Amino acid sequence: LLAVDAIVNFSGDARIVAQALTVLALVAAEDAYSVRDACPGADWLATLAPAAADHADVRAVRRAFAGVASRVATDADVRGVLKDLQDIAAVVTTGRDKAGLDRLARTAAAAAALGFCKEARRTLKEAAPSTVHVLTAVAGDARVDASTVRHLVTALAAMEDDGFAQDVLYDDALRAAVGVASSRCASPKTAATALDFVTRLALRSA
């Protein structure tokens, strides 16, 4: 599908990404498997999620990706991302963290993009404690790209959309977001995303 090629080749252009995802949502409404099959290795999340997550601040992108995910995402897809977040959290502060960090960019982008979809968000909320833990660990880690950290913040914000299940997570999430804002000043987009989340959390607790 040309729409998939457009997302891969012009991932930095929010307008093109939004238009291409809108086309894919229409295609998926007729045949969800054709969208999967059009992606390399039939891995639609790895192909589409990074571009969508990069433009999480653009409503048209969020809405269009949600349209795709609502038809293409399976429970196994969402639970796979959930498990990856939990697995990475288990090793991220140990000497065995390299394998986890190698998977983090893909997992963070998938979690951020799936967070645009209400149905997926309900399942991903189970990974909120793990996501806070990972975000705290990698906030200033030079091995982790700023865009990956931004995607983690975006994912966590989606998980918090209708409130965390555990009140204790608010303090931990706030500390993690402040850590990102102070550690990633060289990446204005990442710092701004973190500060937006800090503001939201502060308003929640006011």
mmCIF file of C-alpha atoms in Angstrom:
data_model
loop_
_atom_site.group_PDB
_atom_site.id
_atom_site.type_symbol
_atom_site.label_atom_id
_atom_site.label_comp_id
_atom_site.label_asym_id
_atom_site.label_seq_id
_atom_site.Cartn_x
_atom_site.Cartn_y
_atom_site.Cartn_z
ATOM 1 C CA LEU A 1 0.000 0.000 0.000
ATOM 2 C CA LEU A 2 1.295 3.433 -0.921
ATOM 3 C CA ALA A 3 0.066 4.798 2.414
ATOM 4 C CA VAL A 4 2.489 2.528 4.281
ATOM 5 C CA ASP A 5 5.361 3.672 2.056
ATOM 6 C CA ALA A 6 4.405 7.297 2.708
ATOM 7 C CA ILE A 7 4.569 6.807 6.479
ATOM 8 C CA VAL A 8 7.929 5.044 6.281
ATOM 9 C CA ASN A 9 9.486 7.508 3.840
ATOM 10 C CA PHE A 10 7.984 10.761 5.170
ATOM 11 C CA SER A 11 7.681 9.965 8.869
ATOM 12 C CA GLY A 12 8.826 13.464 9.827
ATOM 13 C CA ASP A 13 5.908 15.179 8.086
ATOM 14 C CA ALA A 14 2.888 15.156 10.402
ATOM 15 C CA ARG A 15 0.472 16.098 7.610
ATOM 16 C CA ILE A 16 1.550 13.198 5.402
ATOM 17 C CA VAL A 17 1.528 10.787 8.334
ATOM 18 C CA ALA A 18 -1.992 11.848 9.311
ATOM 19 C CA GLN A 19 -3.301 11.547 5.744
ATOM 20 C CA ALA A 20 -1.667 8.158 5.197
ATOM 21 C CA LEU A 21 -2.999 6.798 8.497
ATOM 22 C CA THR A 22 -6.473 8.056 7.577
ATOM 23 C CA VAL A 23 -6.276 6.086 4.341
ATOM 24 C CA LEU A 24 -5.120 2.986 6.241
ATOM 25 C CA ALA A 25 -7.997 3.339 8.692
ATOM 26 C CA LEU A 26 -10.422 3.282 5.755
ATOM 27 C CA VAL A 27 -8.672 0.246 4.274
ATOM 28 C CA ALA A 28 -8.679 -1.508 7.643
ATOM 29 C CA ALA A 29 -12.408 -0.954 7.970
ATOM 30 C CA GLU A 30 -12.809 -3.211 4.943
ATOM 31 C CA ASP A 31 -9.899 -5.614 5.469
ATOM 32 C CA ALA A 32 -7.659 -5.299 8.546
ATOM 33 C CA TYR A 33 -5.355 -8.066 7.336
ATOM 34 C CA SER A 34 -4.449 -6.119 4.215
ATOM 35 C CA VAL A 35 -2.925 -3.396 6.407
ATOM 36 C CA ARG A 36 -0.882 -5.977 8.311
ATOM 37 C CA ASP A 37 0.226 -7.648 5.104
ATOM 38 C CA ALA A 38 1.329 -4.333 3.596
ATOM 39 C CA CYS A 39 3.827 -3.792 6.420
ATOM 40 C CA PRO A 40 7.305 -5.394 6.368
ATOM 41 C CA GLY A 41 7.088 -8.754 8.069
ATOM 42 C CA ALA A 42 3.380 -8.034 8.656
ATOM 43 C CA ASP A 43 4.585 -6.102 11.724
ATOM 44 C CA TRP A 44 2.196 -3.188 11.574
ATOM 45 C CA LEU A 45 3.133 -1.784 14.992
ATOM 46 C CA ALA A 46 6.853 -1.635 14.255
ATOM 47 C CA THR A 47 6.095 -0.006 10.895
ATOM 48 C CA LEU A 48 3.426 2.536 11.827
ATOM 49 C CA ALA A 49 3.766 3.274 15.539
ATOM 50 C CA PRO A 50 7.073 5.231 15.538
ATOM 51 C CA ALA A 51 5.798 7.881 13.115
ATOM 52 C CA ALA A 52 2.497 8.159 14.969
ATOM 53 C CA ALA A 53 4.232 8.430 18.343
ATOM 54 C CA ASP A 54 6.582 11.115 16.996
ATOM 55 C CA HIS A 55 3.546 13.281 16.216
ATOM 56 C CA ALA A 56 1.562 12.591 19.379
ATOM 57 C CA ASP A 57 0.952 16.332 19.722
ATOM 58 C CA VAL A 58 -1.019 16.398 16.451
ATOM 59 C CA ARG A 59 -4.677 15.528 16.943
ATOM 60 C CA ALA A 60 -5.191 14.364 13.374
ATOM 61 C CA VAL A 61 -2.379 11.820 13.759
ATOM 62 C CA ARG A 62 -3.746 10.534 17.076
ATOM 63 C CA ARG A 63 -7.261 10.184 15.678
ATOM 64 C CA ALA A 64 -6.108 8.478 12.479
ATOM 65 C CA PHE A 65 -3.835 6.001 14.253
ATOM 66 C CA ALA A 66 -6.621 5.180 16.696
ATOM 67 C CA GLY A 67 -8.796 4.420 13.679
ATOM 68 C CA VAL A 68 -6.206 1.973 12.392
ATOM 69 C CA ALA A 69 -5.538 0.387 15.782
ATOM 70 C CA SER A 70 -9.208 -0.073 16.608
ATOM 71 C CA ARG A 71 -9.505 -2.376 13.592
ATOM 72 C CA VAL A 72 -6.038 -3.915 13.242
ATOM 73 C CA ALA A 73 -4.785 -4.350 16.811
ATOM 74 C CA THR A 74 -5.484 -7.692 18.422
ATOM 75 C CA ASP A 75 -5.542 -8.425 22.124
ATOM 76 C CA ALA A 76 -2.275 -10.304 21.576
ATOM 77 C CA ASP A 77 -0.673 -7.188 20.050
ATOM 78 C CA VAL A 78 -1.613 -5.021 23.018
ATOM 79 C CA ARG A 79 -0.728 -7.624 25.619
ATOM 80 C CA GLY A 80 2.591 -8.181 23.855
ATOM 81 C CA VAL A 81 3.488 -4.515 24.379
ATOM 82 C CA LEU A 82 2.263 -4.742 27.980
ATOM 83 C CA LYS A 83 4.504 -7.747 28.616
ATOM 84 C CA ASP A 84 7.489 -6.068 26.954
ATOM 85 C CA LEU A 85 7.132 -3.060 29.268
ATOM 86 C CA GLN A 86 6.956 -5.336 32.291
ATOM 87 C CA ASP A 87 9.941 -7.402 31.123
ATOM 88 C CA ILE A 88 12.059 -4.303 30.482
ATOM 89 C CA ALA A 89 11.122 -2.909 33.895
ATOM 90 C CA ALA A 90 12.364 -6.120 35.501
ATOM 91 C CA VAL A 91 15.896 -5.701 34.139
ATOM 92 C CA VAL A 92 16.316 -1.985 33.445
ATOM 93 C CA THR A 93 18.278 -1.230 36.621
ATOM 94 C CA THR A 94 20.305 -4.440 36.625
ATOM 95 C CA GLY A 95 23.463 -5.439 34.830
ATOM 96 C CA ARG A 96 21.254 -7.408 32.451
ATOM 97 C CA ASP A 97 19.588 -4.356 30.970
ATOM 98 C CA LYS A 98 21.164 -4.330 27.491
ATOM 99 C CA ALA A 99 18.628 -6.691 25.949
ATOM 100 C CA GLY A 100 15.805 -4.674 27.491
ATOM 101 C CA LEU A 101 17.191 -1.385 26.222
ATOM 102 C CA ASP A 102 17.564 -2.872 22.752
ATOM 103 C CA ARG A 103 13.778 -3.451 22.723
ATOM 104 C CA LEU A 104 12.861 -0.214 24.421
ATOM 105 C CA ALA A 105 12.601 2.076 21.378
ATOM 106 C CA ARG A 106 10.145 -0.222 19.608
ATOM 107 C CA THR A 107 8.160 -0.909 22.773
ATOM 108 C CA ALA A 108 7.929 2.744 23.816
ATOM 109 C CA ALA A 109 6.715 3.813 20.368
ATOM 110 C CA ALA A 110 4.120 1.030 20.279
ATOM 111 C CA ALA A 111 2.861 1.872 23.774
ATOM 112 C CA ALA A 112 2.648 5.583 22.968
ATOM 113 C CA ALA A 113 0.733 5.031 19.732
ATOM 114 C CA LEU A 114 -1.590 2.371 21.143
ATOM 115 C CA GLY A 115 -2.373 4.839 23.905
ATOM 116 C CA PHE A 116 -4.288 6.898 21.320
ATOM 117 C CA CYS A 117 -6.856 4.088 21.184
ATOM 118 C CA LYS A 118 -9.281 3.901 24.106
ATOM 119 C CA GLU A 119 -9.667 0.124 23.970
ATOM 120 C CA ALA A 120 -5.900 -0.482 24.039
ATOM 121 C CA ARG A 121 -5.418 2.096 26.797
ATOM 122 C CA ARG A 122 -7.541 0.059 29.200
ATOM 123 C CA THR A 123 -5.175 -2.908 28.863
ATOM 124 C CA LEU A 124 -1.964 -0.893 28.842
ATOM 125 C CA LYS A 125 -2.915 0.729 32.165
ATOM 126 C CA GLU A 126 -1.732 -2.512 33.795
ATOM 127 C CA ALA A 127 1.788 -1.519 32.765
ATOM 128 C CA ALA A 128 1.688 1.912 34.429
ATOM 129 C CA PRO A 129 3.907 0.882 37.383
ATOM 130 C CA SER A 130 6.403 -0.730 34.996
ATOM 131 C CA THR A 131 6.398 2.322 32.725
ATOM 132 C CA VAL A 132 7.060 4.658 35.663
ATOM 133 C CA HIS A 133 9.938 2.422 36.741
ATOM 134 C CA VAL A 134 11.465 2.341 33.263
ATOM 135 C CA LEU A 135 11.032 6.085 32.755
ATOM 136 C CA THR A 136 12.706 6.825 36.087
ATOM 137 C CA ALA A 137 15.632 4.575 35.159
ATOM 138 C CA VAL A 138 16.254 5.937 31.654
ATOM 139 C CA ALA A 139 15.312 9.616 32.080
ATOM 140 C CA GLY A 140 18.925 10.737 31.817
ATOM 141 C CA ASP A 141 20.504 7.578 30.363
ATOM 142 C CA ALA A 142 22.686 8.562 27.415
ATOM 143 C CA ARG A 143 22.177 5.126 25.867
ATOM 144 C CA VAL A 144 18.502 5.903 25.343
ATOM 145 C CA ASP A 145 17.440 8.286 22.577
ATOM 146 C CA ALA A 146 15.428 11.342 23.582
ATOM 147 C CA SER A 147 12.586 10.336 21.266
ATOM 148 C CA THR A 148 12.267 7.013 23.088
ATOM 149 C CA VAL A 149 12.029 8.832 26.410
ATOM 150 C CA ARG A 150 9.394 11.146 24.923
ATOM 151 C CA HIS A 151 7.404 8.143 23.735
ATOM 152 C CA LEU A 152 7.516 6.679 27.251
ATOM 153 C CA VAL A 153 6.147 9.936 28.678
ATOM 154 C CA THR A 154 3.419 9.939 26.024
ATOM 155 C CA ALA A 155 2.520 6.334 26.858
ATOM 156 C CA LEU A 156 2.418 7.037 30.582
ATOM 157 C CA ALA A 157 0.229 10.090 30.034
ATOM 158 C CA ALA A 158 -2.217 7.914 28.079
ATOM 159 C CA MET A 159 -2.271 5.351 30.889
ATOM 160 C CA GLU A 160 -3.115 8.156 33.309
ATOM 161 C CA ASP A 161 -5.855 9.547 31.066
ATOM 162 C CA ASP A 162 -8.696 8.514 33.374
ATOM 163 C CA GLY A 163 -6.593 8.120 36.494
ATOM 164 C CA PHE A 164 -4.006 5.678 37.784
ATOM 165 C CA ALA A 165 -5.327 2.622 39.589
ATOM 166 C CA GLN A 166 -2.834 3.203 42.408
ATOM 167 C CA ASP A 167 -2.574 6.646 44.029
ATOM 168 C CA VAL A 168 1.089 6.079 44.926
ATOM 169 C CA LEU A 169 1.920 6.170 41.212
ATOM 170 C CA TYR A 170 1.199 9.893 41.048
ATOM 171 C CA ASP A 171 4.209 10.871 43.156
ATOM 172 C CA ASP A 172 6.452 8.414 41.328
ATOM 173 C CA ALA A 173 5.229 9.542 37.908
ATOM 174 C CA LEU A 174 5.726 13.189 38.840
ATOM 175 C CA ARG A 175 9.311 12.534 39.946
ATOM 176 C CA ALA A 176 10.003 10.612 36.740
ATOM 177 C CA ALA A 177 8.570 13.367 34.534
ATOM 178 C CA VAL A 178 10.512 16.072 36.380
ATOM 179 C CA GLY A 179 13.623 13.944 35.902
ATOM 180 C CA VAL A 180 13.024 13.819 32.165
ATOM 181 C CA ALA A 181 12.423 17.572 31.931
ATOM 182 C CA SER A 182 15.653 18.348 33.784
ATOM 183 C CA SER A 183 17.773 15.681 32.051
ATOM 184 C CA ARG A 184 16.612 16.230 28.467
ATOM 185 C CA CYS A 185 16.916 20.002 28.079
ATOM 186 C CA ALA A 186 18.908 19.435 24.889
ATOM 187 C CA SER A 187 15.779 17.938 23.332
ATOM 188 C CA PRO A 188 13.103 20.661 23.485
ATOM 189 C CA LYS A 189 10.291 18.388 22.272
ATOM 190 C CA THR A 190 11.034 15.753 24.923
ATOM 191 C CA ALA A 191 11.378 18.335 27.682
ATOM 192 C CA ALA A 192 8.144 20.045 26.621
ATOM 193 C CA THR A 193 6.244 16.734 26.601
ATOM 194 C CA ALA A 194 7.525 15.980 30.095
ATOM 195 C CA LEU A 195 6.615 19.448 31.362
ATOM 196 C CA ASP A 196 3.102 19.138 29.951
ATOM 197 C CA PHE A 197 2.717 15.900 31.886
ATOM 198 C CA VAL A 198 4.163 17.467 35.043
ATOM 199 C CA THR A 199 1.583 20.250 34.771
ATOM 200 C CA ARG A 200 -1.249 17.760 34.332
ATOM 201 C CA LEU A 201 -0.139 15.700 37.326
ATOM 202 C CA ALA A 202 0.230 18.814 39.455
ATOM 203 C CA LEU A 203 -3.309 19.899 38.553
ATOM 204 C CA ARG A 204 -4.621 16.432 39.418
ATOM 205 C CA SER A 205 -3.188 16.684 42.925
ATOM 206 C CA ALA A 206 -4.122 20.349 43.476
#
